[in-house]
GROMACS .gro file of C-alpha atoms in nm:
model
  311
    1UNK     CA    1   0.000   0.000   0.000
    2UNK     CA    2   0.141   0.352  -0.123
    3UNK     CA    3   0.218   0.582   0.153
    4UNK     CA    4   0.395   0.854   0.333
    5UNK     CA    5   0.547   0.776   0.652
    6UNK     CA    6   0.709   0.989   0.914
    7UNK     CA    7   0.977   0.777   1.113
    8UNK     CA    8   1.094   0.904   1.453
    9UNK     CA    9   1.067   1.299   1.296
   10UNK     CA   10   1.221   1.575   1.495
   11UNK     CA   11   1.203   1.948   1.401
   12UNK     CA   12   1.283   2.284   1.536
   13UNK     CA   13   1.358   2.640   1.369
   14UNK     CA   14   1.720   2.780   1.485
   15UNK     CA   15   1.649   3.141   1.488
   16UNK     CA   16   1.497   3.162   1.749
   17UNK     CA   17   1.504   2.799   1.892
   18UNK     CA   18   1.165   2.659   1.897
   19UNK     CA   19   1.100   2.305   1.885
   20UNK     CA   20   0.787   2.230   1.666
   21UNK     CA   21   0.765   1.834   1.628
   22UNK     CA   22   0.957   1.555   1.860
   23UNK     CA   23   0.998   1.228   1.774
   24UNK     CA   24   0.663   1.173   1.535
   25UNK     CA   25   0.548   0.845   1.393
   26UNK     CA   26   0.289   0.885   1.086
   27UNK     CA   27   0.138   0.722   0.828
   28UNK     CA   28  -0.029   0.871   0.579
   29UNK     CA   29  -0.191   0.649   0.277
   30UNK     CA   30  -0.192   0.787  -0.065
   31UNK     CA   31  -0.525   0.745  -0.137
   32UNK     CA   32  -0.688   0.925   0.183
   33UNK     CA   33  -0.890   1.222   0.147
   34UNK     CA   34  -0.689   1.394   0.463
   35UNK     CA   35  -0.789   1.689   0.675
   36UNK     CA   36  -0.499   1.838   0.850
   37UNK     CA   37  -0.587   2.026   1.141
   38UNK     CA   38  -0.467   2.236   1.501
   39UNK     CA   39  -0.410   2.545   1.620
   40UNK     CA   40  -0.294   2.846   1.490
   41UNK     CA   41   0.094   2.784   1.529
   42UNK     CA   42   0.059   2.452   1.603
   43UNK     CA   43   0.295   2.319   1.286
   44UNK     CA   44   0.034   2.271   0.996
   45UNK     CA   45   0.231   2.466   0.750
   46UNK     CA   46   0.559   2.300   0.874
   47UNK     CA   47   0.398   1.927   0.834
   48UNK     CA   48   0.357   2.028   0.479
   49UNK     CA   49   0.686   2.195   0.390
   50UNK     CA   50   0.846   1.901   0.539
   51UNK     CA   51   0.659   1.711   0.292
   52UNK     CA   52   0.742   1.877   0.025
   53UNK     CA   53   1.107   1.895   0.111
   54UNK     CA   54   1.145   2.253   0.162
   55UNK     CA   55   1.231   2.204   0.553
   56UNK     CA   56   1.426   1.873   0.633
   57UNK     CA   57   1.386   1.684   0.978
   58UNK     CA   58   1.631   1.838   1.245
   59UNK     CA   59   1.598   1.405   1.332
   60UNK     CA   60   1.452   1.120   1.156
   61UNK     CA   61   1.302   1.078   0.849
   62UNK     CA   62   1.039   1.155   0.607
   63UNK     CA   63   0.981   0.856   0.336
   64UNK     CA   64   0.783   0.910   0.033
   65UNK     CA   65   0.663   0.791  -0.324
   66UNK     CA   66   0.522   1.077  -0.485
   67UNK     CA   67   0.555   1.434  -0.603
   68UNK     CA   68   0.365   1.699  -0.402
   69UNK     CA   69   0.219   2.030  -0.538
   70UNK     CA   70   0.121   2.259  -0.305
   71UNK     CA   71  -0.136   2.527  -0.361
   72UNK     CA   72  -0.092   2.862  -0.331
   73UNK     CA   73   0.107   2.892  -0.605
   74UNK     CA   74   0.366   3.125  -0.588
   75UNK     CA   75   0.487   3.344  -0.888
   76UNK     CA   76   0.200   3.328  -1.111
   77UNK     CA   77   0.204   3.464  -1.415
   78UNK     CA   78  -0.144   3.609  -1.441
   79UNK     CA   79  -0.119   3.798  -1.787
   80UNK     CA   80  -0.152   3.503  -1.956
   81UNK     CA   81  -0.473   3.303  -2.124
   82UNK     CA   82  -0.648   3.107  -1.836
   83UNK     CA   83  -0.601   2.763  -2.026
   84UNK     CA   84  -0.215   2.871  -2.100
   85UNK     CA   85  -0.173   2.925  -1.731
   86UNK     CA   86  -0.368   2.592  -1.636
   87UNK     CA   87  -0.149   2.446  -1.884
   88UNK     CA   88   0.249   2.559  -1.782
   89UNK     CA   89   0.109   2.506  -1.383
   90UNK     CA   90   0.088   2.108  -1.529
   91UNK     CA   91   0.348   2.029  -1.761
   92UNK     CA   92   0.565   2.254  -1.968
   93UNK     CA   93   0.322   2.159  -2.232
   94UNK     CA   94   0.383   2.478  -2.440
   95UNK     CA   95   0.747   2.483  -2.402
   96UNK     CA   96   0.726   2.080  -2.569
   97UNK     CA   97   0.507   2.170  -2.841
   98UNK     CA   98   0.739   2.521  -2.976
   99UNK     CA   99   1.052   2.266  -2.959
  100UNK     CA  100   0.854   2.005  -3.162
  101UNK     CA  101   0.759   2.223  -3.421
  102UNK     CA  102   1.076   2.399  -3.407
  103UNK     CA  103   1.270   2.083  -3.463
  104UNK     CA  104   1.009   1.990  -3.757
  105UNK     CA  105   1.071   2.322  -3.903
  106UNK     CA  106   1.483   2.233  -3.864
  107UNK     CA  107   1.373   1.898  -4.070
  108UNK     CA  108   1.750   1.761  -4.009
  109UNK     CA  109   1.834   1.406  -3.913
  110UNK     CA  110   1.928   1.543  -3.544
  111UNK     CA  111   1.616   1.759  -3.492
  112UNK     CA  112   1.409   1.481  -3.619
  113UNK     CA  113   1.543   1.250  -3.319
  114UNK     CA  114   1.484   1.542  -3.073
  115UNK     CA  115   1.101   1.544  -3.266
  116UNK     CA  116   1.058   1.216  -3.201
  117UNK     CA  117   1.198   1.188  -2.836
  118UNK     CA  118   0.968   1.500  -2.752
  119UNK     CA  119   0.670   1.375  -2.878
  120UNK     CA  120   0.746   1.020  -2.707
  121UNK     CA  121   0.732   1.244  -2.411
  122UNK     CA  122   0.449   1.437  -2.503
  123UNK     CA  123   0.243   1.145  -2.525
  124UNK     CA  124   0.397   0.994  -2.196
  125UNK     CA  125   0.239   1.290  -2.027
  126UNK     CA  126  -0.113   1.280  -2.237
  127UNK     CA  127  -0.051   1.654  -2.421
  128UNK     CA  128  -0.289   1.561  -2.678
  129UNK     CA  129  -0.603   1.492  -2.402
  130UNK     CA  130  -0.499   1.819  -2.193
  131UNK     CA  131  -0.694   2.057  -2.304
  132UNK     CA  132  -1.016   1.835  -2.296
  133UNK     CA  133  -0.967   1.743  -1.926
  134UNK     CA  134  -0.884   2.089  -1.795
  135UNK     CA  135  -1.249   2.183  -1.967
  136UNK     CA  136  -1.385   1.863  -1.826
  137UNK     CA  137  -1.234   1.955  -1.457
  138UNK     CA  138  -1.358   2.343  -1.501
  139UNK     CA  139  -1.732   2.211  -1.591
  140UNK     CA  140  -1.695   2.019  -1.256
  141UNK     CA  141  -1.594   2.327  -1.087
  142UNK     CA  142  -1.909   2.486  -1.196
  143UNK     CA  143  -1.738   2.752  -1.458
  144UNK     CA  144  -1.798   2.821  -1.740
  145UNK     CA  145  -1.513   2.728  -2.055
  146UNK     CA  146  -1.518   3.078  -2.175
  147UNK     CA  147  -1.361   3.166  -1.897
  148UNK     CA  148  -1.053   2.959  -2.041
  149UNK     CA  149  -0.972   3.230  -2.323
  150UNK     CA  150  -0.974   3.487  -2.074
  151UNK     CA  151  -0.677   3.660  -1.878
  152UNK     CA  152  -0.629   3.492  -1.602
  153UNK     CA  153  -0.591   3.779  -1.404
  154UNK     CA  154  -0.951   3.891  -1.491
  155UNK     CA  155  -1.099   3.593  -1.325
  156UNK     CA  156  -1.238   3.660  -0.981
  157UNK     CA  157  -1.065   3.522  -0.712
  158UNK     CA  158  -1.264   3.234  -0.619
  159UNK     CA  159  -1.231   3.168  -1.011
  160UNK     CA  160  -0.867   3.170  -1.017
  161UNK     CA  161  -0.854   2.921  -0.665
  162UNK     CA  162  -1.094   2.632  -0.845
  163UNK     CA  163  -0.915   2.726  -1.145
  164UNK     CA  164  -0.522   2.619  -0.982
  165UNK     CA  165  -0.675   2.352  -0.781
  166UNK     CA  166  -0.801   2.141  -1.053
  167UNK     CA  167  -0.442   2.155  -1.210
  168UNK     CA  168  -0.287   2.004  -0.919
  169UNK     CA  169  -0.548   1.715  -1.014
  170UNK     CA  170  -0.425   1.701  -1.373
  171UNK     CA  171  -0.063   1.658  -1.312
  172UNK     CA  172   0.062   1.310  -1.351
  173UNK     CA  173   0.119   1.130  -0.993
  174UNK     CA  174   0.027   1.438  -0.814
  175UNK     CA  175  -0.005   1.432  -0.452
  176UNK     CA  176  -0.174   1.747  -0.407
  177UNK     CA  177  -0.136   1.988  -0.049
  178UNK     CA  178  -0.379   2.223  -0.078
  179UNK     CA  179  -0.385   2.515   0.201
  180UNK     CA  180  -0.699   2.702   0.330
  181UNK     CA  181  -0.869   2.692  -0.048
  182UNK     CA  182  -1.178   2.851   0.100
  183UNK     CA  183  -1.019   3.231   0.174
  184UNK     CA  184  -1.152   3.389  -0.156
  185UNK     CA  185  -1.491   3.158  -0.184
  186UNK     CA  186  -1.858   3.236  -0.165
  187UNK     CA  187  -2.101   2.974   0.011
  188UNK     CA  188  -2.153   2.841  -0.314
  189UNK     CA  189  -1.794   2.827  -0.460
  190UNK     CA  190  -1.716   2.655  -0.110
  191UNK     CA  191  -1.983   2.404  -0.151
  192UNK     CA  192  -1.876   2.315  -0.516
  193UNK     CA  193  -1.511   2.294  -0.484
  194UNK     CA  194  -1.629   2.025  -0.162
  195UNK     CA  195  -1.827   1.826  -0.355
  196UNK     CA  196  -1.510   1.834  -0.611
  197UNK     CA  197  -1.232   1.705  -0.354
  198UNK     CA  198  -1.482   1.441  -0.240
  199UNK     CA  199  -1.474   1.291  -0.570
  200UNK     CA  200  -1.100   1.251  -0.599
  201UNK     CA  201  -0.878   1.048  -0.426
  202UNK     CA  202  -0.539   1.137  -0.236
  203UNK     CA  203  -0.499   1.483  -0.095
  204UNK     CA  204  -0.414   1.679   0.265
  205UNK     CA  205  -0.594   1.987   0.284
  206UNK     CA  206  -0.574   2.232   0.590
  207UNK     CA  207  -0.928   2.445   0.644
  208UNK     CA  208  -1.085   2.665   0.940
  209UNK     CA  209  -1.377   2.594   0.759
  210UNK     CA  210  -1.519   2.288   0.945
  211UNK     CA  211  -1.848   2.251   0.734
  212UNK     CA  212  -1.653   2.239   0.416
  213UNK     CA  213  -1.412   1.986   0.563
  214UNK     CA  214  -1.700   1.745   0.669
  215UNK     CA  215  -1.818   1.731   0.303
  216UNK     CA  216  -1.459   1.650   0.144
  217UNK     CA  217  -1.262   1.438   0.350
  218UNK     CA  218  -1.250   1.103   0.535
  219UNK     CA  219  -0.915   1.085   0.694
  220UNK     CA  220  -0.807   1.347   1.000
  221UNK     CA  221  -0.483   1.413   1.133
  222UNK     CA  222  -0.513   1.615   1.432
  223UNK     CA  223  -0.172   1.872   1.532
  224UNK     CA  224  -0.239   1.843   1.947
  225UNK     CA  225  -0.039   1.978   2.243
  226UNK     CA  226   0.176   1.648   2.296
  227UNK     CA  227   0.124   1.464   2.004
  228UNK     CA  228   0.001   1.412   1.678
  229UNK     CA  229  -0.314   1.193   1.562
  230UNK     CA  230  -0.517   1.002   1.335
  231UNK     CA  231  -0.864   0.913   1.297
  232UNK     CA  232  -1.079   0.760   1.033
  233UNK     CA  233  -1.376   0.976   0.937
  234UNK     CA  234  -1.490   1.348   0.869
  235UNK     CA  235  -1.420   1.657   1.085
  236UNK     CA  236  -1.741   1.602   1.239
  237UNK     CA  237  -1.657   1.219   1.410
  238UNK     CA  238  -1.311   1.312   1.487
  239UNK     CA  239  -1.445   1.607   1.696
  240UNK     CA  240  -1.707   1.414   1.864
  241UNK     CA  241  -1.480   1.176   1.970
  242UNK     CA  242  -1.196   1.439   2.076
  243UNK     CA  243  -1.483   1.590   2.266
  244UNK     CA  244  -1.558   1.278   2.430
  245UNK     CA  245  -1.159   1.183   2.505
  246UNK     CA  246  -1.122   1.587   2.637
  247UNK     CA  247  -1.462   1.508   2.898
  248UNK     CA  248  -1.297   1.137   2.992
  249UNK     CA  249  -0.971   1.337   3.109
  250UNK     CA  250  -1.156   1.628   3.243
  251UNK     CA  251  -1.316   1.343   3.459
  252UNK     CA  252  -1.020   1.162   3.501
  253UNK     CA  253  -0.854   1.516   3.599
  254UNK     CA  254  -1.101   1.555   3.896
  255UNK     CA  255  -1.090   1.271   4.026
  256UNK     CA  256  -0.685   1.338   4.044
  257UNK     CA  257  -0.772   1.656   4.208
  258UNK     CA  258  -0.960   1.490   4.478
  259UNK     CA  259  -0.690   1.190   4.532
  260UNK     CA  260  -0.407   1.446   4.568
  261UNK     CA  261  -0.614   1.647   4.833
  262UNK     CA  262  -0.682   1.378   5.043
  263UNK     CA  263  -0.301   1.278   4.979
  264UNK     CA  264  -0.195   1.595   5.111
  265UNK     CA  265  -0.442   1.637   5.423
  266UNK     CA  266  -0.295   1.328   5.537
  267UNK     CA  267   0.071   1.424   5.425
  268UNK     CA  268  -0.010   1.762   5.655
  269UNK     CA  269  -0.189   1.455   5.994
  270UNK     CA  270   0.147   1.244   5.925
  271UNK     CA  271   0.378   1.489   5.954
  272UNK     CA  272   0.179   1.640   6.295
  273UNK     CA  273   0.163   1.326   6.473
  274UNK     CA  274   0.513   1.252   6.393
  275UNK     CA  275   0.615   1.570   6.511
  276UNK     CA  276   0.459   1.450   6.791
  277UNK     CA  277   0.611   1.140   6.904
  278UNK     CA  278   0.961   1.317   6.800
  279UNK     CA  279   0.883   1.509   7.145
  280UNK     CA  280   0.737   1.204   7.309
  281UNK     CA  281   1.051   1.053   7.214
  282UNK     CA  282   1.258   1.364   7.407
  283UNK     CA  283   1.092   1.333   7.730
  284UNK     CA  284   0.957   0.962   7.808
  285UNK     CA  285   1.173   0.663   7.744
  286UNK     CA  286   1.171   0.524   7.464
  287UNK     CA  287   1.187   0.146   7.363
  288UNK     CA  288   1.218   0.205   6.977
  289UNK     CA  289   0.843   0.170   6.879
  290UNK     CA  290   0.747   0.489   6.891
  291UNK     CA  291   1.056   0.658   6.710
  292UNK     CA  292   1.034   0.365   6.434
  293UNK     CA  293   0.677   0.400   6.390
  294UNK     CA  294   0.721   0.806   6.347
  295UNK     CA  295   1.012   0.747   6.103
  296UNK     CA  296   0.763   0.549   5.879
  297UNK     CA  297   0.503   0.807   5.847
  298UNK     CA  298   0.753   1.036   5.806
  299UNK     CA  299   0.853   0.874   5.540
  300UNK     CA  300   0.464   0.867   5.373
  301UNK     CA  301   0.440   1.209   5.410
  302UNK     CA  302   0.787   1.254   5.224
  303UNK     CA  303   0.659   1.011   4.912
  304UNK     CA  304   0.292   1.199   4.918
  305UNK     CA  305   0.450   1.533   4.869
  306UNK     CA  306   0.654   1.420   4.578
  307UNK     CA  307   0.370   1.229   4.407
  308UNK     CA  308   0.173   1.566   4.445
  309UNK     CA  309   0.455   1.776   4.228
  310UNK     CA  310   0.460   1.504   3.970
  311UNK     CA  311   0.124   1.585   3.871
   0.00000   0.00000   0.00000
């Protein structure tokens, strides 16, 4: 079974020192439909760039068999033609087809090889169905395919999210990571691009947006205080069951509460009784009962105490 797997990872930034992840065990398969979730500062956008390989483990490592593409995009080029910029945020598709018809052109023995190598490649990575699945993955996404001879830039800018995210869909053995997609969506556009993800298979995305999470994934991992989990399921089980581990421990807390006062009133009637008999011992003889007796509540009281400052 294909997938990612955090062995024993260990991370912290240098400047300043902060330690964000210690000694994490994951597994993450392929074909989950992953909500990543936490905090604000918690790590979520660490977890990722360690994924992609932009940060490397301080300890441990990260094993993987797949490419990631992680939206936002940076350094967009939005002055070109929606479907040009669809197509060079896939495959240098454009670049290929100006060096095949370039080396046509040419028409010598070497440029013919290069011709034939390219569109080998071409091929390989299904140039000739591109264009038909980008308009086949923007109907899904509820736009309209006029909107692919547009300037990009001219799209709104819930057009221009659905309009990246379905290329991270179209590249070949993609692992898409996919970042709060919901910032620049209406109700609707956030309801669509759901329905979208939950038809596709093998993705982490990280959302405030609870609702929208409950209608697009089935995996969580959860970034917590002390450690890092993962449940089966939608936003929706995995935060009725942390809401019924947080009330077991809130229990469990209280009832610790109660121990360790009882511990201590009789740490504080230990220690006054042997107090005690330490005088008894100073003015009435003493046969070795009374002092060994005091010595061994003494001692209780001692071992209360330090259970107390454990907790």
């Amino acid at each position: 079974m294909s997938c990612i797997i955090f062995s024993s990872v260990s991370f912290h930034y240098d400047s300043p020192y902060y330690q964000v992840f210690e000694d994490v065990n994951l597994r993450i398969d392929l074909n989950w439909r992953t909500g990543l979730i936490g905090r604000n500062g918690c790590g979520k956008t660490t977890l990722l760039k360690l994924l992609t390989g932009s940060l490397l483990p301080t300890k441990g490592n990260v094993i993987k068999n797949c490419t990631f593409f992680y939206f936002p995009y940076n350094n967009i080029r939005a002055n070109l033609k929606t479907l040009d910029l669809i197509k060079d945020s896939i495959a240098p598709y454009r670049k290929w087809e100006l060096e095949m018809e370039t080396s046509l052109k040419n028409g010598d023995e070497k440029s013919l090889v290069i011709y034939s190598d390219l569109l080998e490649h071409y091929k390989d990575q299904r140039g000739y169905e591109i264009e038909g699945r980008i308009e086949k993955e923007f109907k899904l996404l509820g736009m309209n395919t006029d909107l692919l001879s547009r300037d990009f830039y001219t799209l709104s800018s819930g057009e221009q999210t659905r309009s990246l995210i379905l290329s991270l869909f179209l590249k070949k053995n993609s692992f898409p990571l996919i970042d709060e997609p919901t910032n620049h969506l209406d109700m609707k556009g956030r309801i669509i691009l759901a329905d979208y993800l939950s038809n596709k298979r093998g993705f982490i995305i990280v959302s405030h947006d609870r609702y929208f999470l409950d209608l697009c994934i089935d995996h969580v991992i959860s970034i917590n205080k002390s450690n890092i989990t993962v449940n089966k399921g939608n936003y929706f089980s995995w935060k009725e069951n942390f809401d019924l581990q947080e009330e077991y421990e809130k229990r469990e807390k209280k009832n610790l509460e109660k121990e360790v006062k009882t511990l201590l009133r009789a740490e504080r009637k230990r220690k006054l009784w042997a107090f005690k008999k330490e005088d008894e011992k100073c003015t009435h003889a003493d046969k070795g009962f009374i002092g060994h007796r005091a010595a061994k509540l003494m001692k209780r009281a001692i071992s209360i105490h330090s259970f107390y400052n454990s907790q």
